[in-house]
Coordinates of C-alpha atoms and ligand atoms in Angstrom, one line a residue:
M1 CA 18.6 -34.4 23.2
A2 CA 19.6 -31.9 20.6
L3 CA 19.0 -28.1 20.3
K4 CA 16.1 -28.6 18.2
D5 CA 14.7 -31.1 20.4
F6 CA 14.0 -28.3 22.8
P7 CA 10.3 -27.3 24.2
R8 CA 8.9 -24.9 22.0
E9 CA 7.6 -22.8 24.6
E10 CA 9.3 -19.8 25.6
Y11 CA 9.0 -18.3 28.8
V12 CA 11.6 -15.8 28.9
L13 CA 9.3 -13.5 26.5
Q14 CA 11.2 -11.0 24.0
G15 CA 11.5 -6.9 24.7
N16 CA 12.6 -7.7 28.2
A17 CA 15.1 -5.2 29.6
A18 CA 18.5 -7.2 29.4
C19 CA 21.3 -6.3 27.7
A20 CA 22.3 -8.0 24.9
G21 CA 24.1 -11.1 25.3
C22 CA 23.1 -11.3 28.7
P23 CA 24.2 -15.1 30.0
A24 CA 21.3 -14.8 32.8
T25 CA 18.5 -14.2 30.4
M26 CA 20.0 -17.5 28.1
A27 CA 20.4 -19.6 31.2
L28 CA 17.2 -18.9 32.3
R29 CA 15.3 -19.7 28.6
T30 CA 17.1 -22.9 29.1
V31 CA 16.1 -23.7 32.6
L32 CA 12.3 -22.6 32.2
K33 CA 12.0 -24.6 28.9
A34 CA 13.2 -27.7 31.2
L35 CA 11.0 -27.0 34.2
G36 CA 8.3 -26.4 32.0
K37 CA 5.1 -24.0 33.0
K38 CA 3.9 -25.4 36.5
T39 CA 6.9 -23.5 38.1
V40 CA 6.6 -20.5 40.3
M41 CA 10.0 -18.4 40.6
V42 CA 11.5 -16.9 43.5
V43 CA 13.7 -13.7 42.2
P44 CA 15.4 -11.3 45.2
A45 CA 17.5 -8.0 43.7
C46 CA 19.7 -8.7 41.1
C47 CA 19.7 -7.7 37.4
T48 CA 16.8 -10.3 36.9
A49 CA 14.4 -8.5 38.8
V50 CA 15.0 -5.6 36.0
I51 CA 14.9 -8.1 33.3
Q52 CA 12.0 -9.5 34.8
S53 CA 9.6 -6.6 34.9
L54 CA 9.8 -3.0 34.1
Y55 CA 6.1 -2.1 35.7
P56 CA 3.9 -2.3 34.7
T57 CA 5.0 -5.2 32.2
C58 CA 5.9 -8.8 33.2
S59 CA 8.8 -10.5 30.5
F60 CA 8.5 -14.5 32.3
D61 CA 5.1 -16.5 31.5
I62 CA 5.5 -17.7 35.0
P63 CA 4.4 -16.2 38.7
V64 CA 7.1 -14.6 39.8
M65 CA 7.5 -13.3 43.5
N66 CA 10.2 -10.2 44.0
I67 CA 12.2 -10.6 47.4
A68 CA 14.0 -9.1 49.6
F69 CA 17.5 -9.3 48.6
E70 CA 19.0 -11.9 51.4
A71 CA 15.5 -13.7 51.4
C72 CA 15.6 -15.4 48.2
A73 CA 15.7 -19.0 49.6
A74 CA 13.5 -17.9 52.8
G75 CA 11.0 -16.9 50.6
A76 CA 11.4 -20.2 48.2
S77 CA 10.6 -22.0 51.3
G78 CA 7.4 -20.0 52.4
I79 CA 5.8 -20.6 48.4
R80 CA 6.7 -24.6 49.0
A81 CA 4.4 -24.7 51.7
A82 CA 1.3 -22.7 50.2
L83 CA 1.6 -24.7 47.3
D84 CA 1.8 -28.0 48.9
Q85 CA -1.6 -26.7 51.6
Q86 CA -3.5 -26.1 48.2
G87 CA -2.7 -29.7 46.7
K88 CA -0.3 -28.9 44.4
H89 CA 2.9 -30.8 44.6
D90 CA 3.4 -31.0 41.4
H91 CA 4.8 -27.5 40.8
T92 CA 8.4 -26.6 40.8
V93 CA 9.6 -23.9 43.4
L94 CA 12.8 -22.1 41.5
S95 CA 15.0 -19.9 43.9
W96 CA 16.6 -17.6 40.8
A97 CA 19.7 -15.3 41.9
G98 CA 22.9 -13.9 41.2
D99 CA 26.3 -14.2 43.2
G100 CA 25.7 -11.4 45.4
G101 CA 22.4 -12.4 46.4
T102 CA 24.3 -16.7 47.1
Y103 CA 27.7 -16.3 47.9
D104 CA 27.3 -13.2 50.3
I105 CA 23.9 -11.7 51.0
G106 CA 21.5 -14.7 50.6
L107 CA 23.5 -17.0 52.1
Q108 CA 22.3 -17.4 55.6
A109 CA 18.8 -18.4 54.1
L110 CA 19.8 -20.6 51.5
S111 CA 21.2 -22.6 54.5
G112 CA 18.4 -22.6 56.4
A113 CA 16.1 -23.9 53.6
L114 CA 18.7 -26.8 53.1
E115 CA 19.1 -27.9 55.9
R116 CA 15.1 -27.8 56.3
Q117 CA 15.1 -29.6 53.3
T118 CA 13.1 -27.2 51.6
N119 CA 11.6 -29.1 48.6
F120 CA 12.7 -26.3 46.3
I121 CA 15.6 -25.9 43.1
Y122 CA 17.6 -23.2 44.2
I123 CA 19.8 -21.5 41.2
C124 CA 22.6 -18.7 41.4
Y125 CA 23.8 -17.4 37.9
N126 CA 26.8 -16.3 38.7
N127 CA 28.7 -13.8 37.1
Q128 CA 31.0 -13.2 39.5
I129 CA 29.9 -9.4 40.3
Y130 CA 27.2 -7.3 41.3
S131 CA 26.2 -6.5 38.0
N132 CA 22.8 -4.7 38.7
T133 CA 24.6 -2.1 40.9
G134 CA 27.0 -1.0 38.5
I135 CA 29.7 -3.3 39.0
Q136 CA 30.9 -4.1 42.6
R137 CA 33.1 -7.6 43.8
S138 CA 31.4 -10.1 45.2
G139 CA 32.5 -13.1 47.1
A140 CA 32.6 -15.3 44.0
T141 CA 34.7 -12.7 41.9
P142 CA 37.9 -13.8 40.9
K143 CA 41.6 -12.5 42.2
G144 CA 42.7 -9.8 40.2
A145 CA 39.8 -8.8 38.8
W146 CA 38.7 -5.4 38.1
T147 CA 35.9 -3.9 39.7
T148 CA 34.4 -0.8 40.9
T149 CA 35.2 -1.7 44.8
T150 CA 38.7 -3.4 43.3
V151 CA 40.1 -0.6 40.9
G152 CA 43.9 -2.2 41.3
G153 CA 42.4 -6.0 40.7
K154 CA 40.9 -8.3 43.9
Q155 CA 42.9 -9.3 45.8
E156 CA 41.3 -12.6 47.4
F157 CA 41.0 -15.7 45.6
R158 CA 36.5 -16.2 45.4
K159 CA 34.8 -18.9 47.9
D160 CA 34.3 -22.0 47.1
M161 CA 30.5 -21.7 46.9
S162 CA 30.1 -25.5 45.8
E163 CA 32.2 -26.7 48.6
I164 CA 29.9 -25.1 51.2
I165 CA 26.4 -26.1 49.5
R166 CA 27.6 -29.8 49.2
A167 CA 28.0 -29.7 53.4
H168 CA 24.5 -29.5 53.5
H169 CA 24.4 -33.0 52.2
L170 CA 21.9 -32.2 49.4
P171 CA 20.5 -34.7 46.8
Y172 CA 21.5 -32.6 44.0
A173 CA 24.1 -30.2 43.1
A174 CA 25.7 -29.4 39.9
Q175 CA 27.6 -26.8 38.3
A176 CA 27.2 -25.3 34.8
S177 CA 27.6 -22.7 32.3
A178 CA 25.4 -20.5 30.4
S179 CA 27.8 -21.5 27.3
R180 CA 26.3 -25.3 27.7
P181 CA 22.4 -25.2 26.8
L182 CA 22.5 -29.2 26.4
D183 CA 24.4 -30.1 29.7
L184 CA 22.6 -27.3 31.7
F185 CA 19.3 -29.0 30.0
E186 CA 19.8 -32.1 31.3
K187 CA 21.4 -31.2 34.7
V188 CA 17.9 -28.8 35.0
K189 CA 16.2 -31.9 33.6
K190 CA 17.6 -34.4 36.3
A191 CA 17.0 -31.9 39.3
K192 CA 13.3 -31.7 38.7
D193 CA 12.9 -35.1 38.8
I194 CA 14.7 -35.0 42.8
K195 CA 12.9 -34.5 45.2
G196 CA 14.3 -32.0 48.1
P197 CA 16.5 -29.4 47.7
R198 CA 18.5 -29.4 44.7
Y199 CA 21.2 -26.3 44.0
I200 CA 22.6 -25.2 41.0
E201 CA 25.4 -22.9 39.7
I202 CA 25.7 -21.6 36.2
L203 CA 28.9 -19.9 35.2
A204 CA 27.5 -16.1 33.5
P205 CA 29.8 -14.2 31.6
C206 CA 28.3 -11.3 32.0
P207 CA 29.5 -8.1 29.1
P208 CA 29.3 -5.2 30.8
G209 CA 30.9 -6.8 34.1
W210 CA 33.7 -8.5 32.3
R211 CA 34.6 -6.1 29.5
F212 CA 34.4 -8.3 26.5
G213 CA 31.9 -7.6 23.1
M214 CA 28.6 -8.6 23.8
E215 CA 29.2 -11.8 20.8
K216 CA 31.5 -13.5 23.1
T217 CA 29.7 -15.1 26.2
V218 CA 29.2 -18.1 24.6
E219 CA 33.1 -17.8 24.2
M220 CA 33.7 -16.9 27.7
G221 CA 32.1 -19.5 29.4
D222 CA 33.8 -22.0 26.9
L223 CA 37.5 -20.7 27.9
A224 CA 36.1 -20.8 31.3
I225 CA 35.6 -24.3 31.2
D226 CA 38.5 -24.8 28.6
T227 CA 41.3 -23.3 31.2
G228 CA 40.2 -25.0 34.0
A229 CA 38.9 -22.1 35.6
Y230 CA 35.2 -23.6 36.0
A231 CA 34.2 -27.1 36.6
L232 CA 31.5 -28.9 35.3
F233 CA 29.7 -31.4 37.3
E234 CA 26.5 -33.5 39.1
S235 CA 26.8 -34.3 43.0
I236 CA 24.0 -36.9 43.4
D237 CA 23.7 -38.2 46.9
D238 CA 27.3 -36.7 47.8
N239 CA 29.0 -38.2 44.6
V240 CA 30.8 -36.3 42.4
V241 CA 30.9 -37.3 39.0
F242 CA 33.1 -34.5 36.6
N243 CA 31.4 -34.4 32.9
G244 CA 32.6 -32.9 29.3
K245 CA 36.1 -31.4 29.6
S246 CA 36.4 -31.0 32.8
K247 CA 35.9 -35.2 33.4
L248 CA 38.7 -35.2 31.0
I249 CA 40.7 -32.9 32.5
L250 CA 40.2 -34.4 35.8
E251 CA 41.3 -37.6 34.8
E252 CA 44.6 -36.1 32.8
K253 CA 43.1 -37.2 29.7
I254 CA 43.5 -33.2 28.6
K255 CA 45.7 -30.5 29.3
P256 CA 43.7 -26.9 30.4
K257 CA 45.0 -24.6 28.8
P258 CA 46.7 -21.4 30.2
I259 CA 44.3 -19.6 32.5
E260 CA 45.8 -16.6 30.9
E261 CA 43.6 -17.6 27.4
W262 CA 40.6 -16.4 29.4
I263 CA 41.6 -13.6 31.5
K264 CA 43.5 -12.2 28.8
N265 CA 40.0 -11.7 26.5
Q266 CA 38.4 -9.5 29.2
G267 CA 38.9 -6.0 30.4
R268 CA 38.4 -6.6 33.6
F269 CA 41.6 -8.6 33.8
K270 CA 44.0 -5.8 31.3
H271 CA 46.0 -4.2 34.2
L272 CA 47.4 -7.9 34.3
F273 CA 49.0 -7.4 31.0
Y274 CA 49.1 -3.1 30.3
P275 CA 51.5 -1.1 30.5
K276 CA 53.8 -3.8 31.8
R277 CA 52.5 -7.7 33.0
D278 CA 52.2 -8.6 36.1
E279 CA 53.9 -11.9 36.5
K280 CA 53.5 -12.2 40.0
C281 CA 49.7 -11.7 40.1
L282 CA 49.4 -14.1 37.1
A283 CA 51.8 -17.2 38.3
E284 CA 49.5 -16.6 41.5
I285 CA 46.2 -17.1 39.9
Q286 CA 47.3 -20.3 37.7
E287 CA 48.7 -22.1 41.2
H288 CA 45.2 -21.2 42.3
Y289 CA 43.5 -23.0 39.4
D290 CA 45.9 -25.9 39.8
Q291 CA 45.5 -26.0 43.0
M292 CA 41.9 -26.6 43.0
W293 CA 42.2 -29.5 40.2
D294 CA 45.0 -31.2 42.2
R295 CA 41.8 -30.7 45.4
Y296 CA 39.4 -32.7 43.0
R297 CA 41.6 -35.1 42.0
K298 CA 42.1 -36.0 45.7
E299 CA 38.8 -35.9 46.8
Y300 CA 36.8 -37.0 43.2
L301 CA 39.1 -39.2 41.5
Ligands
TPP401 C1 20.1 -5.5 51.4 C2 20.5 -4.7 50.4 N1 21.4 -4.6 49.6 C3 21.7 -4.2 48.5 C4 20.8 -4.1 48.2 C5 21.2 -3.2 46.4 N2 21.3 -4.5 45.1 C6 20.8 -4.6 44.2 S1 20.5 -5.5 43.2 C7 22.0 -5.4 44.1 C8 23.2 -6.6 42.9 C9 23.0 -7.7 43.0 O1 24.1 -8.6 42.9 P1 23.7 -10.3 42.4 O2 22.9 -11.1 43.4 O3 25.3 -10.5 42.0 O4 23.2 -10.5 41.0 P2 23.3 -9.3 39.6 O5 23.3 -7.8 39.9 O6 24.7 -9.6 39.3 O7 22.3 -10.2 38.6 C10 22.0 -4.7 44.6 C11 23.4 -4.5 45.3 C12 19.2 -4.1 47.7 N3 18.4 -4.2 46.9 N4 19.5 -4.4 48.9
SF4_402 S1 24.4 -6.4 33.5 FE1 25.4 -8.6 32.6 S2 24.1 -10.5 34.0 FE2 22.7 -7.9 34.3 S3 21.4 -7.5 32.0 FE3 23.5 -7.1 31.5 S4 24.7 -9.1 30.7 FE4 22.7 -9.8 32.0

C-alpha cells in the first residue's frame, strides 16, 4: 500500500474547527479511510467533539454519537447491541477518545467493555494532555512536561496504558503514530477484520499543547519513534510484534537517538534547558526510556 492508493473517500470534511497541524484530525482521516462508510463513531468530551460539530454543522460524514467523558466505551457497547439487533453486523463501532478520556476518566468503562468482549474498536489519540480544556496534565503526560497544572514540569512518569490494555488479553492491540499514516492505515485495516474488542493508541503530537510550530506535527511524531520515546507494535492474541524503527531499536540493530532530540524542540520542556540545564531531570527521563526498552527486550524478544 502506498499513500496514493489510499481510498479517495473523505469522511473528515473540510472547514472543521481543528487547529492547523492537528494530529487528531490527520489520524482520524486515515482511520476512517481504512474503516469506510459503515462506521458509527462514539466520541466523548475531547477536542474531537468540537472538531466534529459546532452546532448546527457536522464535519464527519458518518453517524457520530457524543457521550459523557467517562462513558465512551459503554456507549459503544450500547451502539453495538443496537446495530446487532438490527442485523447490521457488518458495521464497525469506533470509540474515538483522547488520553484524558482513556488513561484517566474513561478507563473503568473501557475495561468493562473489553472484559465483556464488546465487538468494537477503541482508539485513543494520545496527545499526552487534556488539550480541549486548555492543556492540563493527564496520566499520559510524560515526566518533566509543562502543563497548566504542572507549571514546574510534571513530577511523575506516564502510565503504561498499553500494558493495562494487554492485561485484558484482547485479540488485537497496537500502538501507531499520526506521523506514520501508512502504518496506521494497515493496523486499522487489520483490526477491522478481527472480531471482538480491539484497541489502538495513536501518538498525537499537539502543536499548541506541546508548544511547537504547526508545520512540525509529523516531525515530532517521527522523533518520538526515533528517540525511543514511543514504540510502534502490535499485539495479536497476546503475541507482541514490534515494527518499523521500533523493531530495529528492540533488536538493537540501531541505537535510538538521545531523548533530548525529541524534547528540546518542544516548548513544554523548555524549563529543562533554560535558564540552565536540569541535568538531573534530563538524566532521569533518559533512564526511564532506557529501562522501558530493557523491559520490552526481556518480555518481547
Ligand atoms: C466529567 C467531565 N469532566 C470534565 C469535563 C471537561 N472536559 C471536556 S473535554 C476535556 C479534556 C479532554 O481531554 P482528552 O480526553 O485528553 O482529549 P483532548 O481534549 O486532548 O482531545 C475536559 C477536561 C467534562 N466534559 N466532563
Ligand atoms: S489542541 Fe491539539 S488535539 Fe486539540 S484541536 Fe488543537 S491541535 Fe488538535
